[in-house]
mmCIF file of N, CA and C and ligand atoms in Angstrom:
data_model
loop_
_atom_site.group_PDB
_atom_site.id
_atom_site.type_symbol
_atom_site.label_atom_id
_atom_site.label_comp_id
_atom_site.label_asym_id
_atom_site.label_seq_id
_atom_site.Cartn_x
_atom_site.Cartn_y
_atom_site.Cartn_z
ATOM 1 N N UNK A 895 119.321 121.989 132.612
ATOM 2 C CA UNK A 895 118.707 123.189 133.239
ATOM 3 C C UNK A 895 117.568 122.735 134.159
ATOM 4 N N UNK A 896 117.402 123.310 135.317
ATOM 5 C CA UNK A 896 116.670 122.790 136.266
ATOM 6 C C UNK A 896 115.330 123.814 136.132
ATOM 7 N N UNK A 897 114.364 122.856 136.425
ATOM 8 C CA UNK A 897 112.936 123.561 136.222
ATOM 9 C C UNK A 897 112.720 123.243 137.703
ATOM 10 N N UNK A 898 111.492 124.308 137.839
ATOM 11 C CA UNK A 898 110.596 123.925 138.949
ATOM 12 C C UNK A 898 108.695 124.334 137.996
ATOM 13 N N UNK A 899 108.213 123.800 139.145
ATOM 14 C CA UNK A 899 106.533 123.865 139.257
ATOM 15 C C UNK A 899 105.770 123.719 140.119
ATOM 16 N N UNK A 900 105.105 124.671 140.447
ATOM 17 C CA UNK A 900 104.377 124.758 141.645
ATOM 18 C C UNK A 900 102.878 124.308 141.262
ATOM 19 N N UNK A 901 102.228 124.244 141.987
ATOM 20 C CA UNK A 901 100.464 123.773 142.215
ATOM 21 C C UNK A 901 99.867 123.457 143.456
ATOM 22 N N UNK A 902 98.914 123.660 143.601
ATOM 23 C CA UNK A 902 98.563 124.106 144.958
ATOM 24 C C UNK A 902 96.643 123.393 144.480
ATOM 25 N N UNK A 903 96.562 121.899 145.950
ATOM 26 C CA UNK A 903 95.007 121.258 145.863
ATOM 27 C C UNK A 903 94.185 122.160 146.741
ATOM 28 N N UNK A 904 93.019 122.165 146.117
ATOM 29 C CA UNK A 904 92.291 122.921 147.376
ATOM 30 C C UNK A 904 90.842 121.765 147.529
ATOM 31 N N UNK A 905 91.202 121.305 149.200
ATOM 32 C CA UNK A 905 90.271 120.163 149.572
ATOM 33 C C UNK A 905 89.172 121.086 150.179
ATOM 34 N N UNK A 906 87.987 120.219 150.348
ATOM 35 C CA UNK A 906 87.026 120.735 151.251
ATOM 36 C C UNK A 906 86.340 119.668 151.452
ATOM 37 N N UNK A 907 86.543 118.866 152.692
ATOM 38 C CA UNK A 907 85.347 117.471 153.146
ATOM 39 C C UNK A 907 84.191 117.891 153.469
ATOM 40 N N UNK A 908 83.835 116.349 153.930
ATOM 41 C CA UNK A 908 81.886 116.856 154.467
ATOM 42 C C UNK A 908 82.325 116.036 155.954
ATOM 43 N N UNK A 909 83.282 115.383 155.729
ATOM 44 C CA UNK A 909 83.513 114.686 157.298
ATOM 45 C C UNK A 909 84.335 115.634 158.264
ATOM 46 N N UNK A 910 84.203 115.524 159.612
ATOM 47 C CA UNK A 910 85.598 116.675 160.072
ATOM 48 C C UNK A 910 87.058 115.836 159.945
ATOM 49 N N UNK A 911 86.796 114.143 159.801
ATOM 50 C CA UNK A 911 87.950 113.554 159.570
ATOM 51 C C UNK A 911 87.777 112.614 158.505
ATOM 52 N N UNK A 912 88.665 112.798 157.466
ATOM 53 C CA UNK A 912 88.653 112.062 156.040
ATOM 54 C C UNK A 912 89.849 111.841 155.731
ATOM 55 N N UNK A 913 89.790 110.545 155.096
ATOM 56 C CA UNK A 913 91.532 110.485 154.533
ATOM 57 C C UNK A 913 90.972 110.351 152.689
ATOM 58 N N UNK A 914 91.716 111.343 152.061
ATOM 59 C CA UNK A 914 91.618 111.390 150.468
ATOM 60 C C UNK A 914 92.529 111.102 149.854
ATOM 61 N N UNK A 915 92.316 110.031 149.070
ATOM 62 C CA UNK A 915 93.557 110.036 147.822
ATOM 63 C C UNK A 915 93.755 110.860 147.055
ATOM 64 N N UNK A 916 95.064 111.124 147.057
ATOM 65 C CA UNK A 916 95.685 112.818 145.887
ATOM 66 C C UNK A 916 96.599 112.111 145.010
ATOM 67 N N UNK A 917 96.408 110.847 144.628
ATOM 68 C CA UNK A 917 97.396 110.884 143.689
ATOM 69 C C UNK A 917 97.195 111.220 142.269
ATOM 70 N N UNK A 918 96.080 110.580 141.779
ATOM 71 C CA UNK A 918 95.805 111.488 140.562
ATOM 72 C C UNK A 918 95.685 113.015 140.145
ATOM 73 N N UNK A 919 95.543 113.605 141.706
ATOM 74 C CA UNK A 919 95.962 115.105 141.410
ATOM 75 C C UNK A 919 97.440 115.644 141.438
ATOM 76 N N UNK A 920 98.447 114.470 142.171
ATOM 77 C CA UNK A 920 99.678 115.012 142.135
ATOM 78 C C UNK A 920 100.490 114.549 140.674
ATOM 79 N N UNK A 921 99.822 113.047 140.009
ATOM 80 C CA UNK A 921 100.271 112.490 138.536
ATOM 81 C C UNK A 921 100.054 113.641 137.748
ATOM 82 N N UNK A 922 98.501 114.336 137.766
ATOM 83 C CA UNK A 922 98.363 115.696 136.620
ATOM 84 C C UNK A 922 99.325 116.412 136.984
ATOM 85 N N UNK A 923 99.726 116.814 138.654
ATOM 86 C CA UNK A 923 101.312 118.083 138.307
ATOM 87 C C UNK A 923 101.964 117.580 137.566
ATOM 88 N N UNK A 924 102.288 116.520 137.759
ATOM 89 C CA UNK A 924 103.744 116.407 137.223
ATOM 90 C C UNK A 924 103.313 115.810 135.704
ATOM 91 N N UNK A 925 102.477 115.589 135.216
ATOM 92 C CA UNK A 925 102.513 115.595 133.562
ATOM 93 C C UNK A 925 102.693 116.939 133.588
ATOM 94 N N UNK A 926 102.286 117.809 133.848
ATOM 95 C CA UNK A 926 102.367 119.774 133.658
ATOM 96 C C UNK A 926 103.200 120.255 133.779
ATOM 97 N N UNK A 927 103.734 119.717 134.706
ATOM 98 C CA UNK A 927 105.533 120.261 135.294
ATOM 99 C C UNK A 927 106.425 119.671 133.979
ATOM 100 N N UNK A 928 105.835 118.715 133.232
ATOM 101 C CA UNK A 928 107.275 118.383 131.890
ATOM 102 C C UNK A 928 108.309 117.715 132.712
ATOM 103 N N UNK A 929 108.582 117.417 133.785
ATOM 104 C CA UNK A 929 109.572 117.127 134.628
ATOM 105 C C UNK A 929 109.446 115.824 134.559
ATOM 106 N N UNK A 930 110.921 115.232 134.062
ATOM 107 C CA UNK A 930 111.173 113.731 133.649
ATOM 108 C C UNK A 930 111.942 113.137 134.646
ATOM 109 N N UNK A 931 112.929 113.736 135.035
ATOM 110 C CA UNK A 931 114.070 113.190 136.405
ATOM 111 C C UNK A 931 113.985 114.559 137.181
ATOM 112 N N UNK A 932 113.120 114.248 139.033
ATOM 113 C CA UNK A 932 112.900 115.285 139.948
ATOM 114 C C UNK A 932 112.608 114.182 140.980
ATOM 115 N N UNK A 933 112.191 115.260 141.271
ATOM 116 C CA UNK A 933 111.462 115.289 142.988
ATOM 117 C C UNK A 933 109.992 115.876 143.184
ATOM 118 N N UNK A 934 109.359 115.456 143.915
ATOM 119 C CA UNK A 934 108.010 115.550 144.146
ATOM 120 C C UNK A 934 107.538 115.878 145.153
ATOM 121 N N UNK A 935 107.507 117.538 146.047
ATOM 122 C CA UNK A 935 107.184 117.738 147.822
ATOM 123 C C UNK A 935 105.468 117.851 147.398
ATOM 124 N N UNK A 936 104.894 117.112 148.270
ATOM 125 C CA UNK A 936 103.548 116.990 148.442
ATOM 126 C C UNK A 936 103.584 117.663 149.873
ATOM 127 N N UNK A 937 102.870 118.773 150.376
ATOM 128 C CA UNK A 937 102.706 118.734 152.103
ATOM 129 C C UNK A 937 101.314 119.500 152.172
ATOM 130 N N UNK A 938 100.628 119.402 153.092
ATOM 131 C CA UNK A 938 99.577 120.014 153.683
ATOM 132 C C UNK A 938 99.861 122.302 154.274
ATOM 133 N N UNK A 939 99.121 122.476 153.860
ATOM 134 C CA UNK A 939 99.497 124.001 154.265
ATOM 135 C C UNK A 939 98.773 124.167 155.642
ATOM 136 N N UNK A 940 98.181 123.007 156.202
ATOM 137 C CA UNK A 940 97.411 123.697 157.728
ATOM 138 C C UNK A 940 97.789 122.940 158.351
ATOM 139 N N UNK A 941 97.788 122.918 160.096
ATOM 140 C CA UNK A 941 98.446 122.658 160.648
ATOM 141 C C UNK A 941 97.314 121.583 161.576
ATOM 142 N N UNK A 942 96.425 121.225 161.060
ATOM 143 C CA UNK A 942 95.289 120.316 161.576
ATOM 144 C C UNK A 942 94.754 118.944 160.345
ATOM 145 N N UNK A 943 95.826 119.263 159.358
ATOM 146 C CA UNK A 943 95.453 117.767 157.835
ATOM 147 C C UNK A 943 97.448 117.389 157.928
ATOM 148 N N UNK A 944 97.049 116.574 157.240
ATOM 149 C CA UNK A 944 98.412 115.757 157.355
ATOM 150 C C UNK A 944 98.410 115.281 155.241
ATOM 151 N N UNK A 945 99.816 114.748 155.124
ATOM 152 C CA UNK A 945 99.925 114.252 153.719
ATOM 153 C C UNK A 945 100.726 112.957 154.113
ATOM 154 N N UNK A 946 100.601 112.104 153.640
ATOM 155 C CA UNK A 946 101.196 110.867 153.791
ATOM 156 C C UNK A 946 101.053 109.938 153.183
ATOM 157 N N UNK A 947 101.428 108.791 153.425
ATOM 158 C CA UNK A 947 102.093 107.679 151.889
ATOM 159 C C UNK A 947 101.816 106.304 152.652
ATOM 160 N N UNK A 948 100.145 105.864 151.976
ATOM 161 C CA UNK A 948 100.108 104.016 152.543
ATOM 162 C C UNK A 948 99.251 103.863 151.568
ATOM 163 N N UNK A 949 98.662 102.481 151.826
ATOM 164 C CA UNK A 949 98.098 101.593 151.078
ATOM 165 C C UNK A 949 96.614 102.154 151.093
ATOM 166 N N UNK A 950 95.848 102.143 149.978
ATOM 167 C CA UNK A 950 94.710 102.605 149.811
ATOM 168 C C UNK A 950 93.799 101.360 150.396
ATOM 169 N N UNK A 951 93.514 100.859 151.347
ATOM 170 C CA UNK A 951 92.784 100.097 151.792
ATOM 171 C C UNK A 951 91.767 100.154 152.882
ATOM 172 N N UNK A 952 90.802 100.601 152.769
ATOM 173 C CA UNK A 952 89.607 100.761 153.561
ATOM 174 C C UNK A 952 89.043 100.339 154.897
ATOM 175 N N UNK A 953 90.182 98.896 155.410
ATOM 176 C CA UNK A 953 90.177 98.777 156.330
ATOM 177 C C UNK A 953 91.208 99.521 157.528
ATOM 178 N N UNK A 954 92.240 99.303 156.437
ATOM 179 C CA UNK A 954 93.784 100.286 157.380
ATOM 180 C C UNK A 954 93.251 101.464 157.523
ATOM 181 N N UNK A 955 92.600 102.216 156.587
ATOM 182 C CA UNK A 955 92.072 103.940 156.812
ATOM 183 C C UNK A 955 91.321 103.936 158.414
ATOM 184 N N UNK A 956 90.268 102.586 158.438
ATOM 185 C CA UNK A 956 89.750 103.038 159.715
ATOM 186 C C UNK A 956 90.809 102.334 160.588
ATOM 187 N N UNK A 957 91.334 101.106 160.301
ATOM 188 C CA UNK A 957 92.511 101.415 161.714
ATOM 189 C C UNK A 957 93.298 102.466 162.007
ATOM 190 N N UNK A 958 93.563 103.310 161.137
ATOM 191 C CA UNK A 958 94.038 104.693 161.196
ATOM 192 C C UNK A 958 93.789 105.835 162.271
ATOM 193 N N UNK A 959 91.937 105.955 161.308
ATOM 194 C CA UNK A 959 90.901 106.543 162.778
ATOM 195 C C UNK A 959 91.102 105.894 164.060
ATOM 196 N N UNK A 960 90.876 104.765 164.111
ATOM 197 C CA UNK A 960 90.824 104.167 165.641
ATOM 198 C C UNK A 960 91.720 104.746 166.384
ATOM 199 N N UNK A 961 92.987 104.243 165.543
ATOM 200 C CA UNK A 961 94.669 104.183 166.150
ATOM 201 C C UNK A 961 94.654 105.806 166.502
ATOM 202 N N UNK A 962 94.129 106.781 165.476
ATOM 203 C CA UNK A 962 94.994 107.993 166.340
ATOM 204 C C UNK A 962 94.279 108.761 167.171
ATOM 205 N N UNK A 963 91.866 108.207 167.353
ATOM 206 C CA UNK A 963 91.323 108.303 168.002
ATOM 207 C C UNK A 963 91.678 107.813 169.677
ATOM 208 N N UNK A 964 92.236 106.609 169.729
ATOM 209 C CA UNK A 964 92.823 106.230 170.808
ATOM 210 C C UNK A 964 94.086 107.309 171.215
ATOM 211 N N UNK A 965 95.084 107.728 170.805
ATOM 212 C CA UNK A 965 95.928 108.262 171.231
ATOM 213 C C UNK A 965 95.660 109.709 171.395
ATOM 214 N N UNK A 966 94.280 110.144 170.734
ATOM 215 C CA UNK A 966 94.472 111.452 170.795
ATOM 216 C C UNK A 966 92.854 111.829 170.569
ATOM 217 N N UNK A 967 92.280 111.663 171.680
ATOM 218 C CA UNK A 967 90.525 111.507 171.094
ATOM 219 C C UNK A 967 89.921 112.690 170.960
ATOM 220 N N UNK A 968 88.829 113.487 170.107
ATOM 221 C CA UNK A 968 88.411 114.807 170.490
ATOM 222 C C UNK A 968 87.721 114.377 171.453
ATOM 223 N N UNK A 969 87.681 115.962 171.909
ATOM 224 C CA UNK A 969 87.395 116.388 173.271
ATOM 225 C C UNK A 969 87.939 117.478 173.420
ATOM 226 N N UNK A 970 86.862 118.280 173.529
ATOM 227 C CA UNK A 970 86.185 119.929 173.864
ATOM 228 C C UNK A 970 87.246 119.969 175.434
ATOM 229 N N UNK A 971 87.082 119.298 176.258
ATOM 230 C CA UNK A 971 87.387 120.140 177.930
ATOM 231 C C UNK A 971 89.190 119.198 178.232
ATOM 232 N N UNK A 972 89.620 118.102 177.609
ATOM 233 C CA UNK A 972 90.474 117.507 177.632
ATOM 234 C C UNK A 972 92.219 118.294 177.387
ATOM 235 N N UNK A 973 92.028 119.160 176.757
ATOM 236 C CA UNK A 973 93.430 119.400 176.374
ATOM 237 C C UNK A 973 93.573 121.062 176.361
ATOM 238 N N UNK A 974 95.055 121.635 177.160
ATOM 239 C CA UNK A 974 95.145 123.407 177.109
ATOM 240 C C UNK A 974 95.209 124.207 176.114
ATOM 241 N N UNK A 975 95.079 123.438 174.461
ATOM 242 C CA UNK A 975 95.130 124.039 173.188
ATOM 243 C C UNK A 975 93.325 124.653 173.269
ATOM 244 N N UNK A 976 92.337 123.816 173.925
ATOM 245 C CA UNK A 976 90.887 124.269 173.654
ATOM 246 C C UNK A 976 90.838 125.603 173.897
ATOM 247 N N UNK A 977 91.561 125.707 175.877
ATOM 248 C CA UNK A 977 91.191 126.696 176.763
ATOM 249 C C UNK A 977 91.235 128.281 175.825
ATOM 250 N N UNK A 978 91.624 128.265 174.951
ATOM 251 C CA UNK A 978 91.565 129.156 173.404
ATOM 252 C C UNK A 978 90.388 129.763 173.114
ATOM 253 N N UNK A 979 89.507 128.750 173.205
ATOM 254 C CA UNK A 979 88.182 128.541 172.759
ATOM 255 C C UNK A 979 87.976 128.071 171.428
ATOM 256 N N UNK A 980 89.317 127.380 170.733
ATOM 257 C CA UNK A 980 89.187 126.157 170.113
ATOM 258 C C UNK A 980 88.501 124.840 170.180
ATOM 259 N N UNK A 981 88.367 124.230 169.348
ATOM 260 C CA UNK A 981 88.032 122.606 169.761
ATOM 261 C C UNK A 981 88.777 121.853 168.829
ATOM 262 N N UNK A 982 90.196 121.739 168.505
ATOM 263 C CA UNK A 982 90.880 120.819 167.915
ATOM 264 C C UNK A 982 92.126 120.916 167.888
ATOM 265 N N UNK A 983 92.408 120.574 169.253
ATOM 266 C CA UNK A 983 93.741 120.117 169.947
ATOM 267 C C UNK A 983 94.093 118.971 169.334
ATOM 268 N N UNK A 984 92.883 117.948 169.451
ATOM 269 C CA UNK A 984 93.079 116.593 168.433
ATOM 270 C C UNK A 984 93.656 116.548 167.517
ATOM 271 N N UNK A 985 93.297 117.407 166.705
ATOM 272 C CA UNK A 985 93.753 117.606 165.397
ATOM 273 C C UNK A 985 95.103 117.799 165.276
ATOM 274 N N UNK A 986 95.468 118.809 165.732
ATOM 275 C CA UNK A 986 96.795 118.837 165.560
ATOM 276 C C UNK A 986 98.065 118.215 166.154
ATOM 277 N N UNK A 987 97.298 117.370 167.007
ATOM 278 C CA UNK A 987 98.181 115.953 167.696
ATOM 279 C C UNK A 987 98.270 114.874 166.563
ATOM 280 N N UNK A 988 96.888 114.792 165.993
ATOM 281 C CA UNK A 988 96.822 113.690 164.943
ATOM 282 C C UNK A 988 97.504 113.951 163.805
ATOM 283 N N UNK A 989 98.001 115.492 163.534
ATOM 284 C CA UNK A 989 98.270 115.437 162.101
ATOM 285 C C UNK A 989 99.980 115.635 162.403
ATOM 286 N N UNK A 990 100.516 115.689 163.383
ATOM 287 C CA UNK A 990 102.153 115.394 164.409
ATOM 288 C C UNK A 990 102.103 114.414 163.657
ATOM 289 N N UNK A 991 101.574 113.192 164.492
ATOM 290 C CA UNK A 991 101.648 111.950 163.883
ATOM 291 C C UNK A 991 101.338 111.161 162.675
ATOM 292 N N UNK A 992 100.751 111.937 162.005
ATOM 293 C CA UNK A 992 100.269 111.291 160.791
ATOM 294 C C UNK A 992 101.498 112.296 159.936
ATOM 295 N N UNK A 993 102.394 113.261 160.012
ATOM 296 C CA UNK A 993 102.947 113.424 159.445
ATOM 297 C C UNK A 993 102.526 115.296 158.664
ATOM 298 N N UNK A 994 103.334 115.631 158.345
ATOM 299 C CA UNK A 994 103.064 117.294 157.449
ATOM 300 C C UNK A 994 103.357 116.740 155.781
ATOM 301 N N UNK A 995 104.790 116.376 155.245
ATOM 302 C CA UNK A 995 104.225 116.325 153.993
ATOM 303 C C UNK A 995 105.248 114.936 153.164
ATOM 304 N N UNK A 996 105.112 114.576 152.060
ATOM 305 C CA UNK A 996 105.635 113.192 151.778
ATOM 306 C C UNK A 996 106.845 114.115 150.480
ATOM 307 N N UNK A 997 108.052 113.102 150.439
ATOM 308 C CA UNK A 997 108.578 113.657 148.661
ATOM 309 C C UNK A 997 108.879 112.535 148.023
ATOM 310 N N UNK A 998 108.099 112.468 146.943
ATOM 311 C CA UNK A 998 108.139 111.161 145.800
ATOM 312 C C UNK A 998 109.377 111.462 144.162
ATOM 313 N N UNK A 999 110.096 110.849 144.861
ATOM 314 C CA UNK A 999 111.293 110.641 143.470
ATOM 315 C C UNK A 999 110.087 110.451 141.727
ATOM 316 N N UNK A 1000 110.911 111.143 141.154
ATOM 317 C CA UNK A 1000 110.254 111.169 139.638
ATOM 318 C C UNK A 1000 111.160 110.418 138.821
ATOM 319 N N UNK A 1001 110.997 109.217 138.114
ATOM 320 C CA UNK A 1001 111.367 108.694 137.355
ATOM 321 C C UNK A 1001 110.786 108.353 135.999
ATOM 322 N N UNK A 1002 111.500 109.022 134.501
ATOM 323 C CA UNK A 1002 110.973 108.951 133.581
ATOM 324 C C UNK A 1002 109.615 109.431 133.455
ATOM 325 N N UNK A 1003 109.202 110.590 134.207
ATOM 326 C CA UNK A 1003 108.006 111.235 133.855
ATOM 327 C C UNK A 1003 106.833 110.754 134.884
ATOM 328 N N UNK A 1004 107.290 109.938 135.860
ATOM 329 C CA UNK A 1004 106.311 109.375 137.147
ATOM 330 C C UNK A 1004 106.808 109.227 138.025
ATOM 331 N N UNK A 1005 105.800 109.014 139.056
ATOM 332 C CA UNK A 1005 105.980 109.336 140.402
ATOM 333 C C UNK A 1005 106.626 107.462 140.758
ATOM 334 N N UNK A 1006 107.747 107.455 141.193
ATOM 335 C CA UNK A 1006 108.571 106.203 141.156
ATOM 336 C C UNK A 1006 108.141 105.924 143.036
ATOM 337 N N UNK A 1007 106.568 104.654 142.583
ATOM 338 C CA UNK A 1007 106.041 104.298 144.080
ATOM 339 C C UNK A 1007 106.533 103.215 143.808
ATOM 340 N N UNK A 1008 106.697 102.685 145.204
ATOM 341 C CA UNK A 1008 106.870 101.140 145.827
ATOM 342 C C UNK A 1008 105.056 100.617 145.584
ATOM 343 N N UNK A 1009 105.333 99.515 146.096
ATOM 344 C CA UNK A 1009 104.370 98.508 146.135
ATOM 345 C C UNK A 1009 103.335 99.296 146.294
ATOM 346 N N UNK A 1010 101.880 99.563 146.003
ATOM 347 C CA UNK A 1010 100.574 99.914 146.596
ATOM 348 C C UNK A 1010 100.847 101.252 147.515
ATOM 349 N N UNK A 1011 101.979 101.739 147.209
ATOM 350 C CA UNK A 1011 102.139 103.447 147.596
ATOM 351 C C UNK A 1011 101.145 103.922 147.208
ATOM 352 N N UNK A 1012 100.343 104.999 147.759
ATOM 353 C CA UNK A 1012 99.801 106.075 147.517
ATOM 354 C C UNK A 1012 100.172 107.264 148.364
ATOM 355 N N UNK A 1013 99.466 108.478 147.638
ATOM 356 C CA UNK A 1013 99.259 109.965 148.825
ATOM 357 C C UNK A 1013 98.093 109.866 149.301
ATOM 358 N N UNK A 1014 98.224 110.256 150.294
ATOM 359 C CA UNK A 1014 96.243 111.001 151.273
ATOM 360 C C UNK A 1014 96.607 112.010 151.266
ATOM 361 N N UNK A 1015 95.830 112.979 152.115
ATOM 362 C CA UNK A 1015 95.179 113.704 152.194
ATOM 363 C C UNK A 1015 94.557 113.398 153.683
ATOM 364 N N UNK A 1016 95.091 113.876 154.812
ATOM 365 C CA UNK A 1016 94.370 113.614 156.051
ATOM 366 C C UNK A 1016 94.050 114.667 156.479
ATOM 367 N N UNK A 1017 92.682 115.013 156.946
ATOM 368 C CA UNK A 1017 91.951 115.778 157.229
ATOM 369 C C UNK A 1017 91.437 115.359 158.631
ATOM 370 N N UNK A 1018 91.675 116.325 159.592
ATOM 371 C CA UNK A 1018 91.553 115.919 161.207
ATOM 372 C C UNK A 1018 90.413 117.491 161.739
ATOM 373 N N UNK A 1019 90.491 118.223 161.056
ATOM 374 C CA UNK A 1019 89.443 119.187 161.492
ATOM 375 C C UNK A 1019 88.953 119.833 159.633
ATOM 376 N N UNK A 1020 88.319 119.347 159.254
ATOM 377 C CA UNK A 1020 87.612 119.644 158.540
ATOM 378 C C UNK A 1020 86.410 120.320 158.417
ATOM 379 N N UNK A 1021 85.935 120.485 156.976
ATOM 380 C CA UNK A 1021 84.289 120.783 156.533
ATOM 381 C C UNK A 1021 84.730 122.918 156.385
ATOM 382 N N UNK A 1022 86.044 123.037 155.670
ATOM 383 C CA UNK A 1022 86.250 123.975 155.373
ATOM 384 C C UNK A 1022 87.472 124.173 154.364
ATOM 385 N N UNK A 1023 87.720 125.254 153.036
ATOM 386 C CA UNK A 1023 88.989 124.851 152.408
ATOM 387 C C UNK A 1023 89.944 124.994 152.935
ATOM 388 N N UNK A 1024 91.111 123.661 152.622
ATOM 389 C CA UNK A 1024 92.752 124.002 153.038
ATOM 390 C C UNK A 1024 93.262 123.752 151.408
ATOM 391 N N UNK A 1025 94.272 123.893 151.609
ATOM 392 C CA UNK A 1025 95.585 123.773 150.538
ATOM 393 C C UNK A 1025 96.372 122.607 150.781
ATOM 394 N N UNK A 1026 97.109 122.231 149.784
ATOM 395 C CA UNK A 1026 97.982 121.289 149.642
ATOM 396 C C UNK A 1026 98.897 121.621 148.648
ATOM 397 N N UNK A 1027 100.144 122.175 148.870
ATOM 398 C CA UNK A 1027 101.098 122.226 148.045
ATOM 399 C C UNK A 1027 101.860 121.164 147.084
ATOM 400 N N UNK A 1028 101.893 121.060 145.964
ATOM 401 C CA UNK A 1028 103.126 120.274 145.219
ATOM 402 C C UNK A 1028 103.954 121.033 144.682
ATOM 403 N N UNK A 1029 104.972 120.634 144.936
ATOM 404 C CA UNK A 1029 106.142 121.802 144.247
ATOM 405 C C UNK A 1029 107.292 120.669 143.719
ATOM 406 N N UNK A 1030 107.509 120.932 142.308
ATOM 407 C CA UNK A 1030 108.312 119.701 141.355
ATOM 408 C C UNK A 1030 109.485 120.511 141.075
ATOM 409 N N UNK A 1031 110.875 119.609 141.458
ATOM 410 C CA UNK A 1031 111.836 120.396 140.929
ATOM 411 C C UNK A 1031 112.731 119.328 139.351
ATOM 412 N N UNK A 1032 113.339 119.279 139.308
ATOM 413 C CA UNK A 1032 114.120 118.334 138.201
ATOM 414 C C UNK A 1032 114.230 118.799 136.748
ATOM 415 N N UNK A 1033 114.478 118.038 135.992
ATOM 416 C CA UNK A 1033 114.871 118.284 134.627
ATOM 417 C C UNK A 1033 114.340 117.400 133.997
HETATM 418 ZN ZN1 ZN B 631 93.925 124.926 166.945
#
């Protein structure tokens, strides 16, 4: 019989761009969910944070910043998403590329990562709450 379980993170940074590790909040779903053999959708609910799957390493995070500061820098007068009277066109270029949401296979009651897998949590216009959905399906 197939179960599901829903749960829903609610972030709030102090940076406007942060990358957070969620994996210990997505390990507690799924101890809660009871779910032994599933699936695991992690995704972001806004359309300016991203969810995605690398190595927790402090230097790659800021090559991260750099990398998608270079391709996509803020800037107020630069891009026709502002003319809105927005200011984070950036954002939602950066979080294209950084991805919307990851799904981690469940094996025997865990989240079945490769090598130094983790989740983030990318935050490209921050310093307000968003959501982050997990939704577990399996048996
Ligand atoms: Zn916008």
């Amino acid at each position: 019989m197939m179960k599901s379980f829903t749960d829903y993170l609610w972030l709030n940074t102090k940076q406007r761009q942060e990358f957070i590790n969620i994996t210990p909040q997505v390990e507690e779903a799924v101890v809660k969910s009871g779910i032994k053999e599933g699936l695991c959708l992690v995704n972001a609910m806004h359309i300016t944070s991203s969810v995605f799957i690398n190595d927790d390493e402090s230097g790659l995070h800021r090559d991260f910043s750099k990398w998608l500061e270079g391709l996509a820098p803020y800037d107020r007068d630069k891009y026709q998403h502002n003319l809105t009277g927005e200011d984070n066109a950036d954002a939602h270029l950066k979080r294209t590329i950084m991805g919307r949401e990851v799904v981690v296979a469940i094996t025997k009651g865990k989240l079945d990562f490769g090598p130094w897998e983790q989740i983030f949590y990318g935050e490209f216009d921050g310093q307000r709450k968003k959501r982050v959905l997990v939704k577990i399906i399996g048996e």
